[in-house]
Amino acid sequence: MPADPLHRAADTTRRSAPSPPAHGSGTSAVEVRRSSRRRRTVSAYREGDRTVVLIPARMSEAEERRWVTVMLDKLAAQESRRMLGDSDLAERAERLSGQYLDGRARPASVRWVTNQNTRWGSCTPAEGSIRLSHRLQGMPEYVIDYVLLHELAHLLVPGHGPRFWRLLDAYPRTERARGYLEGVVAAERLPHVPAARTE
């Protein structure tokens, strides 16, 4: 039985707004739907060429913006968990090199590894090999792209001098990705607090 359109119209406010797509997702717009029935929870899903974010009606515009960003990142992380294998990484590396490094960085191999727990990625320029830590799996795609691009840049410039960082200046989400990774590292250093027990 279809939902009552009058009830839904009174209960839900829809608003579409252009939004930067989650990298590689193909999403071109975000539609925010406010509901007076929704109290605290926020959820999101893909619907064709857009992302729908469901939020409580009482949320402020600032809270809405924050939650849209959080939910886009969450969906991108879920999608990258499902999709990215070694062959996907190699394709991404080729695309990123073409887009940001004029195609000059050409790795011989790009793969996930499970033995890198203190760094996000590594590169051996003499072999042309790039390895990304498995800990990146499930992170937003723009973060994975940043780490991949960072290692691609090392194929051209071995150190972290000004010339190296100029190569990464072309990637528009460098600062955001670095902030995300710094946040992950900071969270890992926090003392573990056991959850409160309920009787």
PDB file of C-alpha atoms in Angstrom:
ATOM      1  CA  MET A   1       0.000   0.000   0.000  1.00  0.00           C
ATOM      2  CA  PRO A   2       1.575   3.359  -1.024  1.00  0.00           C
ATOM      3  CA  ALA A   3       2.382   5.926   1.653  1.00  0.00           C
ATOM      4  CA  ASP A   4      -0.150   8.700   2.160  1.00  0.00           C
ATOM      5  CA  PRO A   5       1.307  11.623   0.132  1.00  0.00           C
ATOM      6  CA  LEU A   6      -0.522  14.243   2.215  1.00  0.00           C
ATOM      7  CA  HIS A   7       0.844  12.828   5.463  1.00  0.00           C
ATOM      8  CA  ARG A   8       4.329  12.621   4.014  1.00  0.00           C
ATOM      9  CA  ALA A   9       4.136  16.166   2.644  1.00  0.00           C
ATOM     10  CA  ALA A  10       3.192  17.489   6.081  1.00  0.00           C
ATOM     11  CA  ASP A  11       5.886  15.450   7.803  1.00  0.00           C
ATOM     12  CA  THR A  12       8.913  15.788   5.541  1.00  0.00           C
ATOM     13  CA  THR A  13      10.682  18.789   4.090  1.00  0.00           C
ATOM     14  CA  ARG A  14      12.879  18.113   1.091  1.00  0.00           C
ATOM     15  CA  ARG A  15      15.652  20.340  -0.101  1.00  0.00           C
ATOM     16  CA  SER A  16      18.120  19.688  -2.880  1.00  0.00           C
ATOM     17  CA  ALA A  17      21.478  21.361  -2.928  1.00  0.00           C
ATOM     18  CA  PRO A  18      24.510  20.912  -5.126  1.00  0.00           C
ATOM     19  CA  SER A  19      27.277  19.224  -3.224  1.00  0.00           C
ATOM     20  CA  PRO A  20      30.832  18.219  -3.989  1.00  0.00           C
ATOM     21  CA  PRO A  21      30.645  14.558  -4.934  1.00  0.00           C
ATOM     22  CA  ALA A  22      32.236  11.894  -2.794  1.00  0.00           C
ATOM     23  CA  HIS A  23      35.353  11.236  -4.868  1.00  0.00           C
ATOM     24  CA  GLY A  24      34.706   8.564  -7.443  1.00  0.00           C
ATOM     25  CA  SER A  25      31.109   8.014  -6.380  1.00  0.00           C
ATOM     26  CA  GLY A  26      29.489   9.668  -9.388  1.00  0.00           C
ATOM     27  CA  THR A  27      27.125  11.503  -7.035  1.00  0.00           C
ATOM     28  CA  SER A  28      26.269  15.010  -8.256  1.00  0.00           C
ATOM     29  CA  ALA A  29      23.738  16.241  -5.690  1.00  0.00           C
ATOM     30  CA  VAL A  30      22.603  15.881  -2.125  1.00  0.00           C
ATOM     31  CA  GLU A  31      18.942  15.962  -1.132  1.00  0.00           C
ATOM     32  CA  VAL A  32      18.249  16.671   2.529  1.00  0.00           C
ATOM     33  CA  ARG A  33      14.928  15.415   3.852  1.00  0.00           C
ATOM     34  CA  ARG A  34      13.785  16.732   7.234  1.00  0.00           C
ATOM     35  CA  SER A  35      11.271  14.746   9.239  1.00  0.00           C
ATOM     36  CA  SER A  36       9.364  15.751  12.375  1.00  0.00           C
ATOM     37  CA  ARG A  37       9.066  12.064  13.272  1.00  0.00           C
ATOM     38  CA  ARG A  38      12.829  11.596  13.290  1.00  0.00           C
ATOM     39  CA  ARG A  39      14.178  12.588  16.731  1.00  0.00           C
ATOM     40  CA  ARG A  40      17.926  11.939  16.865  1.00  0.00           C
ATOM     41  CA  THR A  41      19.033   9.630  14.098  1.00  0.00           C
ATOM     42  CA  VAL A  42      20.573  10.657  10.804  1.00  0.00           C
ATOM     43  CA  SER A  43      20.821   8.300   7.856  1.00  0.00           C
ATOM     44  CA  ALA A  44      21.806   8.478   4.200  1.00  0.00           C
ATOM     45  CA  TYR A  45      21.598   6.388   1.064  1.00  0.00           C
ATOM     46  CA  ARG A  46      22.253   6.632  -2.661  1.00  0.00           C
ATOM     47  CA  GLU A  47      19.252   7.143  -4.929  1.00  0.00           C
ATOM     48  CA  GLY A  48      20.219   7.205  -8.580  1.00  0.00           C
ATOM     49  CA  ASP A  49      22.554  10.141  -9.204  1.00  0.00           C
ATOM     50  CA  ARG A  50      21.982  11.741  -5.802  1.00  0.00           C
ATOM     51  CA  THR A  51      22.562  11.115  -2.121  1.00  0.00           C
ATOM     52  CA  VAL A  52      19.567  11.411   0.202  1.00  0.00           C
ATOM     53  CA  VAL A  53      20.289  12.461   3.806  1.00  0.00           C
ATOM     54  CA  LEU A  54      17.469  12.049   6.355  1.00  0.00           C
ATOM     55  CA  ILE A  55      17.669  14.333   9.402  1.00  0.00           C
ATOM     56  CA  PRO A  56      15.395  15.490  12.254  1.00  0.00           C
ATOM     57  CA  ALA A  57      13.326  18.590  11.364  1.00  0.00           C
ATOM     58  CA  ARG A  58      14.619  20.521  14.402  1.00  0.00           C
ATOM     59  CA  MET A  59      18.286  20.487  13.275  1.00  0.00           C
ATOM     60  CA  SER A  60      19.950  23.830  12.622  1.00  0.00           C
ATOM     61  CA  GLU A  61      21.508  24.673   9.249  1.00  0.00           C
ATOM     62  CA  ALA A  62      24.998  24.297  10.760  1.00  0.00           C
ATOM     63  CA  GLU A  63      24.143  20.838  12.146  1.00  0.00           C
ATOM     64  CA  GLU A  64      22.695  19.889   8.763  1.00  0.00           C
ATOM     65  CA  ARG A  65      25.899  20.895   6.944  1.00  0.00           C
ATOM     66  CA  ARG A  66      28.028  18.961   9.444  1.00  0.00           C
ATOM     67  CA  TRP A  67      25.863  15.826   9.194  1.00  0.00           C
ATOM     68  CA  VAL A  68      25.759  15.928   5.392  1.00  0.00           C
ATOM     69  CA  THR A  69      29.579  15.913   5.359  1.00  0.00           C
ATOM     70  CA  VAL A  70      29.724  13.104   7.936  1.00  0.00           C
ATOM     71  CA  MET A  71      27.220  10.966   6.042  1.00  0.00           C
ATOM     72  CA  LEU A  72      28.887  11.515   2.651  1.00  0.00           C
ATOM     73  CA  ASP A  73      32.183  10.366   4.174  1.00  0.00           C
ATOM     74  CA  LYS A  74      30.476   7.378   5.781  1.00  0.00           C
ATOM     75  CA  LEU A  75      28.872   6.270   2.508  1.00  0.00           C
ATOM     76  CA  ALA A  76      32.162   6.741   0.648  1.00  0.00           C
ATOM     77  CA  ALA A  77      33.928   4.615   3.272  1.00  0.00           C
ATOM     78  CA  GLN A  78      31.339   1.835   2.930  1.00  0.00           C
ATOM     79  CA  GLU A  79      31.686   1.912  -0.848  1.00  0.00           C
ATOM     80  CA  SER A  80      35.485   1.838  -0.762  1.00  0.00           C
ATOM     81  CA  ARG A  81      35.354  -1.152   1.624  1.00  0.00           C
ATOM     82  CA  ARG A  82      33.214  -3.031  -0.854  1.00  0.00           C
ATOM     83  CA  MET A  83      35.035  -2.081  -4.022  1.00  0.00           C
ATOM     84  CA  LEU A  84      38.756  -1.421  -3.773  1.00  0.00           C
ATOM     85  CA  GLY A  85      41.063  -4.325  -4.565  1.00  0.00           C
ATOM     86  CA  ASP A  86      44.644  -4.188  -5.847  1.00  0.00           C
ATOM     87  CA  SER A  87      43.512  -3.804  -9.467  1.00  0.00           C
ATOM     88  CA  ASP A  88      41.257  -0.900  -8.407  1.00  0.00           C
ATOM     89  CA  LEU A  89      44.233   0.764  -6.720  1.00  0.00           C
ATOM     90  CA  ALA A  90      46.304   0.438  -9.897  1.00  0.00           C
ATOM     91  CA  GLU A  91      43.509   2.050 -11.935  1.00  0.00           C
ATOM     92  CA  ARG A  92      43.138   4.852  -9.384  1.00  0.00           C
ATOM     93  CA  ALA A  93      46.891   5.430  -9.423  1.00  0.00           C
ATOM     94  CA  GLU A  94      46.844   5.785 -13.211  1.00  0.00           C
ATOM     95  CA  ARG A  95      43.895   8.197 -13.061  1.00  0.00           C
ATOM     96  CA  LEU A  96      45.431  10.295 -10.257  1.00  0.00           C
ATOM     97  CA  SER A  97      48.792  10.454 -12.031  1.00  0.00           C
ATOM     98  CA  GLY A  98      47.096  11.664 -15.196  1.00  0.00           C
ATOM     99  CA  GLN A  99      44.914  14.185 -13.392  1.00  0.00           C
ATOM    100  CA  TYR A 100      47.458  15.705 -10.992  1.00  0.00           C
ATOM    101  CA  LEU A 101      50.949  14.706 -12.161  1.00  0.00           C
ATOM    102  CA  ASP A 102      50.577  14.944 -15.956  1.00  0.00           C
ATOM    103  CA  GLY A 103      50.849  11.150 -16.165  1.00  0.00           C
ATOM    104  CA  ARG A 104      54.538  11.240 -15.222  1.00  0.00           C
ATOM    105  CA  ALA A 105      54.242   8.882 -12.225  1.00  0.00           C
ATOM    106  CA  ARG A 106      53.933   5.309 -13.540  1.00  0.00           C
ATOM    107  CA  PRO A 107      54.139   2.690 -10.821  1.00  0.00           C
ATOM    108  CA  ALA A 108      55.038  -0.879 -11.748  1.00  0.00           C
ATOM    109  CA  SER A 109      52.784  -2.176  -8.952  1.00  0.00           C
ATOM    110  CA  VAL A 110      50.229  -0.829  -6.477  1.00  0.00           C
ATOM    111  CA  ARG A 111      48.840  -3.070  -3.749  1.00  0.00           C
ATOM    112  CA  TRP A 112      47.384  -3.322  -0.250  1.00  0.00           C
ATOM    113  CA  VAL A 113      49.675  -4.709   2.467  1.00  0.00           C
ATOM    114  CA  THR A 114      48.995  -5.778   6.050  1.00  0.00           C
ATOM    115  CA  ASN A 115      52.494  -5.222   7.479  1.00  0.00           C
ATOM    116  CA  GLN A 116      52.402  -1.399   7.633  1.00  0.00           C
ATOM    117  CA  ASN A 117      51.047  -0.364  11.003  1.00  0.00           C
ATOM    118  CA  THR A 118      53.073   2.808  11.547  1.00  0.00           C
ATOM    119  CA  ARG A 119      52.673   4.404   8.114  1.00  0.00           C
ATOM    120  CA  TRP A 120      49.805   4.811   5.673  1.00  0.00           C
ATOM    121  CA  GLY A 121      51.773   4.051   2.543  1.00  0.00           C
ATOM    122  CA  SER A 122      55.236   3.465   1.174  1.00  0.00           C
ATOM    123  CA  CYS A 123      57.013   3.689  -2.140  1.00  0.00           C
ATOM    124  CA  THR A 124      60.201   2.146  -3.541  1.00  0.00           C
ATOM    125  CA  PRO A 125      61.101   4.389  -6.494  1.00  0.00           C
ATOM    126  CA  ALA A 126      63.845   2.051  -7.786  1.00  0.00           C
ATOM    127  CA  GLU A 127      61.244  -0.718  -8.215  1.00  0.00           C
ATOM    128  CA  GLY A 128      58.298   1.552  -8.990  1.00  0.00           C
ATOM    129  CA  SER A 129      56.259  -0.160  -6.284  1.00  0.00           C
ATOM    130  CA  ILE A 130      53.629   1.447  -4.067  1.00  0.00           C
ATOM    131  CA  ARG A 131      52.098  -0.196  -1.016  1.00  0.00           C
ATOM    132  CA  LEU A 132      49.120   1.109   0.975  1.00  0.00           C
ATOM    133  CA  SER A 133      48.332   0.017   4.518  1.00  0.00           C
ATOM    134  CA  HIS A 134      45.221  -2.129   4.910  1.00  0.00           C
ATOM    135  CA  ARG A 135      44.239   0.297   7.698  1.00  0.00           C
ATOM    136  CA  LEU A 136      43.131   2.735   4.976  1.00  0.00           C
ATOM    137  CA  GLN A 137      40.467   0.306   3.772  1.00  0.00           C
ATOM    138  CA  GLY A 138      37.097   1.668   4.749  1.00  0.00           C
ATOM    139  CA  MET A 139      38.296   5.278   4.976  1.00  0.00           C
ATOM    140  CA  PRO A 140      36.743   7.874   2.650  1.00  0.00           C
ATOM    141  CA  GLU A 141      37.947   7.635  -0.934  1.00  0.00           C
ATOM    142  CA  TYR A 142      39.432  11.144  -0.906  1.00  0.00           C
ATOM    143  CA  VAL A 143      41.746  10.003   1.930  1.00  0.00           C
ATOM    144  CA  ILE A 144      42.853   6.900   0.017  1.00  0.00           C
ATOM    145  CA  ASP A 145      43.377   9.055  -3.088  1.00  0.00           C
ATOM    146  CA  TYR A 146      45.518  11.486  -1.086  1.00  0.00           C
ATOM    147  CA  VAL A 147      47.778   8.703   0.259  1.00  0.00           C
ATOM    148  CA  LEU A 148      48.013   7.148  -3.203  1.00  0.00           C
ATOM    149  CA  LEU A 149      48.881  10.505  -4.762  1.00  0.00           C
ATOM    150  CA  HIS A 150      51.448  11.123  -1.991  1.00  0.00           C
ATOM    151  CA  GLU A 151      53.207   7.857  -2.900  1.00  0.00           C
ATOM    152  CA  LEU A 152      52.926   8.577  -6.637  1.00  0.00           C
ATOM    153  CA  ALA A 153      54.648  11.923  -6.032  1.00  0.00           C
ATOM    154  CA  HIS A 154      57.526  10.006  -4.405  1.00  0.00           C
ATOM    155  CA  LEU A 155      58.146   8.264  -7.734  1.00  0.00           C
ATOM    156  CA  LEU A 156      59.042  11.745  -9.026  1.00  0.00           C
ATOM    157  CA  VAL A 157      60.555  13.357  -5.907  1.00  0.00           C
ATOM    158  CA  PRO A 158      62.013  11.074  -3.207  1.00  0.00           C
ATOM    159  CA  GLY A 159      62.007  13.420  -0.175  1.00  0.00           C
ATOM    160  CA  HIS A 160      59.480  15.752   1.455  1.00  0.00           C
ATOM    161  CA  GLY A 161      60.973  19.056   0.332  1.00  0.00           C
ATOM    162  CA  PRO A 162      59.176  22.040  -1.216  1.00  0.00           C
ATOM    163  CA  ARG A 163      59.228  20.450  -4.694  1.00  0.00           C
ATOM    164  CA  PHE A 164      57.399  17.395  -3.345  1.00  0.00           C
ATOM    165  CA  TRP A 165      54.683  19.441  -1.612  1.00  0.00           C
ATOM    166  CA  ARG A 166      54.179  21.585  -4.715  1.00  0.00           C
ATOM    167  CA  LEU A 167      53.162  18.411  -6.562  1.00  0.00           C
ATOM    168  CA  LEU A 168      50.477  17.724  -3.937  1.00  0.00           C
ATOM    169  CA  ASP A 169      49.179  21.313  -4.015  1.00  0.00           C
ATOM    170  CA  ALA A 170      47.175  20.390  -7.113  1.00  0.00           C
ATOM    171  CA  TYR A 171      45.026  17.925  -5.130  1.00  0.00           C
ATOM    172  CA  PRO A 172      42.172  20.017  -3.657  1.00  0.00           C
ATOM    173  CA  ARG A 173      41.537  17.779  -0.627  1.00  0.00           C
ATOM    174  CA  THR A 174      45.123  17.493   0.636  1.00  0.00           C
ATOM    175  CA  GLU A 175      44.535  19.461   3.851  1.00  0.00           C
ATOM    176  CA  ARG A 176      41.240  17.741   4.582  1.00  0.00           C
ATOM    177  CA  ALA A 177      42.751  14.279   4.048  1.00  0.00           C
ATOM    178  CA  ARG A 178      45.772  15.097   6.219  1.00  0.00           C
ATOM    179  CA  GLY A 179      43.434  16.370   8.942  1.00  0.00           C
ATOM    180  CA  TYR A 180      41.400  13.157   8.738  1.00  0.00           C
ATOM    181  CA  LEU A 181      44.504  10.978   9.106  1.00  0.00           C
ATOM    182  CA  GLU A 182      45.824  13.120  11.974  1.00  0.00           C
ATOM    183  CA  GLY A 183      42.453  12.663  13.688  1.00  0.00           C
ATOM    184  CA  VAL A 184      42.676   8.884  13.284  1.00  0.00           C
ATOM    185  CA  VAL A 185      46.165   8.850  14.806  1.00  0.00           C
ATOM    186  CA  ALA A 186      45.052  11.098  17.691  1.00  0.00           C
ATOM    187  CA  ALA A 187      42.021   8.884  18.376  1.00  0.00           C
ATOM    188  CA  GLU A 188      44.239   5.784  18.490  1.00  0.00           C
ATOM    189  CA  ARG A 189      46.347   7.450  21.211  1.00  0.00           C
ATOM    190  CA  LEU A 190      43.379   8.184  23.455  1.00  0.00           C
ATOM    191  CA  PRO A 191      43.079   5.930  26.496  1.00  0.00           C
ATOM    192  CA  HIS A 192      40.423   3.272  26.104  1.00  0.00           C
ATOM    193  CA  VAL A 193      37.463   3.992  28.383  1.00  0.00           C
ATOM    194  CA  PRO A 194      35.199   0.996  28.989  1.00  0.00           C
ATOM    195  CA  ALA A 195      31.539   1.511  28.170  1.00  0.00           C
ATOM    196  CA  ALA A 196      29.268   2.241  31.127  1.00  0.00           C
ATOM    197  CA  ARG A 197      27.452  -0.820  32.377  1.00  0.00           C
ATOM    198  CA  THR A 198      23.699  -0.739  32.717  1.00  0.00           C
ATOM    199  CA  GLU A 199      22.021  -2.783  35.401  1.00  0.00           C
TER     200      GLU A 199
END
